[in-house]
Amino acid sequence: MVSVPSPTHGAHSATAVEPPLPVKLVIAGGFGVGKTTAVGAISEIRPLTTEALITEVAAGVDDLTHTPGKTTTTVAMDFGVITIDPKLKLYLFGTPGQDRFGFMWDDVVEGALGGLVIVDTRRLDDCYAAVDYFEHKDVPFAVAINAFDGEVQHDLDEVRWALDISEHVPLIVFDARETRSVRDALLVVLDVALSRAQSAHPA
């Protein structure tokens, strides 16, 4: 008779691998700054997007001066997933950029550990709302300048002054099209959120 090993012996005795900790992060910013692009560049799954065609009416409301090739826009949210390491998995939620969809932000941001606010230095006025939102909600966040065509229109000190960003808020330059660049920006957000948590609950 063949003996069947007990479930507590052999391979089954190995410690079960714990699933990675799920962490929600939000990617926000004005219209056409690169939120959907950033989610698509980093997500390990096919991103879920709620893109709609820009109609003639919407084109009259949204400024397409710096994004003439843009034909769609996010009307609810973008969603993607990235596993940072075996212990940590990020669930990314991108907000719609237009003010008229601002009523959705509370639902998208609820439960988020932190946020990444993407800025287009050619249209700084479009970024005030996102910065103010995260400051008002007291959600840890970082500001990332999207280097369109590898260039930014202003240096970091000028952007920090123009957006009235607190010194404790990280301000970086990144490329929303590059996976590593997006990853590094998200790691900055995680670092800010962790620092906040440690300050609130010191060991």
mmCIF file of C-alpha atoms in Angstrom, residues 53-177:
data_model
loop_
_atom_site.group_PDB
_atom_site.id
_atom_site.type_symbol
_atom_site.label_atom_id
_atom_site.label_comp_id
_atom_site.label_asym_id
_atom_site.label_seq_id
_atom_site.Cartn_x
_atom_site.Cartn_y
_atom_site.Cartn_z
ATOM 1 C CA LEU A 53 -14.639 60.968 -27.562
ATOM 2 C CA ILE A 54 -14.212 64.709 -27.232
ATOM 3 C CA THR A 55 -17.264 66.216 -28.868
ATOM 4 C CA GLU A 56 -17.435 69.616 -30.522
ATOM 5 C CA VAL A 57 -19.232 70.920 -27.438
ATOM 6 C CA ALA A 58 -16.542 69.575 -25.087
ATOM 7 C CA ALA A 59 -13.795 70.920 -27.331
ATOM 8 C CA GLY A 60 -15.308 74.345 -26.850
ATOM 9 C CA VAL A 61 -15.020 73.938 -23.071
ATOM 10 C CA ASP A 62 -11.697 72.104 -22.730
ATOM 11 C CA ASP A 63 -8.505 73.856 -23.802
ATOM 12 C CA LEU A 64 -6.881 71.735 -26.527
ATOM 13 C CA THR A 65 -4.218 74.302 -27.387
ATOM 14 C CA HIS A 66 -1.362 72.198 -26.034
ATOM 15 C CA THR A 67 -2.971 68.819 -26.819
ATOM 16 C CA PRO A 68 -4.204 69.197 -30.395
ATOM 17 C CA GLY A 69 -4.004 65.449 -31.059
ATOM 18 C CA LYS A 70 -6.162 64.519 -28.072
ATOM 19 C CA THR A 71 -9.416 62.949 -29.232
ATOM 20 C CA THR A 72 -10.650 61.284 -26.027
ATOM 21 C CA THR A 73 -10.961 62.227 -22.380
ATOM 22 C CA THR A 74 -11.490 60.401 -19.084
ATOM 23 C CA VAL A 75 -15.058 60.823 -17.848
ATOM 24 C CA ALA A 76 -14.955 58.676 -14.691
ATOM 25 C CA MET A 77 -11.577 57.157 -13.836
ATOM 26 C CA ASP A 78 -8.630 55.086 -15.004
ATOM 27 C CA PHE A 79 -7.587 51.946 -13.148
ATOM 28 C CA GLY A 80 -4.344 49.967 -13.171
ATOM 29 C CA VAL A 81 -2.309 47.623 -10.971
ATOM 30 C CA ILE A 82 1.418 47.330 -10.308
ATOM 31 C CA THR A 83 3.192 44.930 -7.940
ATOM 32 C CA ILE A 84 6.089 46.813 -6.364
ATOM 33 C CA ASP A 85 7.493 43.743 -4.613
ATOM 34 C CA PRO A 86 6.081 40.465 -3.195
ATOM 35 C CA LYS A 87 4.732 42.380 -0.206
ATOM 36 C CA LEU A 88 3.155 45.396 -1.885
ATOM 37 C CA LYS A 89 0.673 45.847 -4.729
ATOM 38 C CA LEU A 90 -0.513 49.276 -5.837
ATOM 39 C CA TYR A 91 -4.009 49.867 -7.143
ATOM 40 C CA LEU A 92 -3.926 53.040 -9.218
ATOM 41 C CA PHE A 93 -6.971 55.237 -9.767
ATOM 42 C CA GLY A 94 -6.768 58.141 -12.186
ATOM 43 C CA THR A 95 -9.246 60.981 -11.733
ATOM 44 C CA PRO A 96 -11.006 62.875 -14.528
ATOM 45 C CA GLY A 97 -9.300 66.198 -15.144
ATOM 46 C CA GLN A 98 -12.160 68.524 -16.002
ATOM 47 C CA ASP A 99 -13.821 70.616 -13.305
ATOM 48 C CA ARG A 100 -17.264 69.430 -14.407
ATOM 49 C CA PHE A 101 -16.354 65.890 -13.272
ATOM 50 C CA GLY A 102 -15.034 67.082 -9.904
ATOM 51 C CA PHE A 103 -18.036 65.613 -8.071
ATOM 52 C CA MET A 104 -16.491 62.153 -8.647
ATOM 53 C CA TRP A 105 -13.232 62.922 -6.861
ATOM 54 C CA ASP A 106 -14.419 62.118 -3.343
ATOM 55 C CA ASP A 107 -15.432 58.612 -4.395
ATOM 56 C CA VAL A 108 -12.187 58.013 -6.302
ATOM 57 C CA VAL A 109 -9.945 59.314 -3.509
ATOM 58 C CA GLU A 110 -11.736 57.597 -0.611
ATOM 59 C CA GLY A 111 -9.405 55.117 1.097
ATOM 60 C CA ALA A 112 -6.310 56.238 -0.813
ATOM 61 C CA LEU A 113 -2.974 56.147 0.977
ATOM 62 C CA GLY A 114 -1.657 59.033 -1.120
ATOM 63 C CA GLY A 115 -1.819 60.874 -4.419
ATOM 64 C CA LEU A 116 0.351 61.927 -7.338
ATOM 65 C CA VAL A 117 -0.643 65.276 -8.839
ATOM 66 C CA ILE A 118 0.618 65.586 -12.421
ATOM 67 C CA VAL A 119 1.418 69.071 -13.663
ATOM 68 C CA ASP A 120 1.840 70.475 -17.164
ATOM 69 C CA THR A 121 3.978 73.609 -16.780
ATOM 70 C CA ARG A 122 2.446 75.041 -19.957
ATOM 71 C CA ARG A 123 -0.915 75.181 -18.142
ATOM 72 C CA LEU A 124 -0.227 75.711 -14.462
ATOM 73 C CA ASP A 125 -3.678 77.211 -13.887
ATOM 74 C CA ASP A 126 -5.225 73.791 -14.548
ATOM 75 C CA CYS A 127 -3.314 72.273 -11.628
ATOM 76 C CA TYR A 128 -4.459 74.485 -8.755
ATOM 77 C CA ALA A 129 -7.648 72.521 -8.150
ATOM 78 C CA ALA A 130 -5.868 69.186 -7.684
ATOM 79 C CA VAL A 131 -3.219 70.610 -5.351
ATOM 80 C CA ASP A 132 -5.872 72.410 -3.282
ATOM 81 C CA TYR A 133 -8.004 69.265 -3.130
ATOM 82 C CA PHE A 134 -5.309 67.055 -1.633
ATOM 83 C CA GLU A 135 -4.234 69.768 0.798
ATOM 84 C CA HIS A 136 -7.841 70.290 1.913
ATOM 85 C CA LYS A 137 -8.413 66.540 2.324
ATOM 86 C CA ASP A 138 -5.069 66.214 4.162
ATOM 87 C CA VAL A 139 -4.057 63.306 1.915
ATOM 88 C CA PRO A 140 -0.278 62.835 1.497
ATOM 89 C CA PHE A 141 0.756 63.687 -2.057
ATOM 90 C CA ALA A 142 3.615 64.556 -4.368
ATOM 91 C CA VAL A 143 3.610 66.822 -7.412
ATOM 92 C CA ALA A 144 5.153 65.500 -10.625
ATOM 93 C CA ILE A 145 5.899 67.763 -13.590
ATOM 94 C CA ASN A 146 5.309 65.858 -16.809
ATOM 95 C CA ALA A 147 8.223 66.577 -19.143
ATOM 96 C CA PHE A 148 6.403 66.852 -22.455
ATOM 97 C CA ASP A 149 8.927 66.351 -25.264
ATOM 98 C CA GLY A 150 11.614 66.141 -22.574
ATOM 99 C CA GLU A 151 11.171 69.787 -21.584
ATOM 100 C CA VAL A 152 9.576 71.803 -18.804
ATOM 101 C CA GLN A 153 8.674 75.465 -19.123
ATOM 102 C CA HIS A 154 9.714 76.519 -15.618
ATOM 103 C CA ASP A 155 12.225 75.367 -13.015
ATOM 104 C CA LEU A 156 11.077 73.624 -9.837
ATOM 105 C CA ASP A 157 11.352 76.649 -7.569
ATOM 106 C CA GLU A 158 9.175 78.681 -9.925
ATOM 107 C CA VAL A 159 6.550 75.934 -10.074
ATOM 108 C CA ARG A 160 6.535 75.511 -6.290
ATOM 109 C CA TRP A 161 6.042 79.263 -5.877
ATOM 110 C CA ALA A 162 3.370 79.516 -8.584
ATOM 111 C CA LEU A 163 1.312 76.629 -7.180
ATOM 112 C CA ASP A 164 1.999 77.651 -3.566
ATOM 113 C CA ILE A 165 3.171 74.118 -2.747
ATOM 114 C CA SER A 166 4.344 73.545 0.822
ATOM 115 C CA GLU A 167 7.997 72.681 1.340
ATOM 116 C CA HIS A 168 7.093 69.271 2.768
ATOM 117 C CA VAL A 169 5.408 68.285 -0.514
ATOM 118 C CA PRO A 170 7.893 66.621 -2.922
ATOM 119 C CA LEU A 171 8.138 68.249 -6.350
ATOM 120 C CA ILE A 172 9.742 66.149 -9.088
ATOM 121 C CA VAL A 173 10.052 65.907 -12.869
ATOM 122 C CA PHE A 174 9.010 62.708 -14.623
ATOM 123 C CA ASP A 175 7.909 61.302 -17.979
ATOM 124 C CA ALA A 176 4.392 59.831 -17.938
ATOM 125 C CA ARG A 177 5.285 57.620 -20.924
#
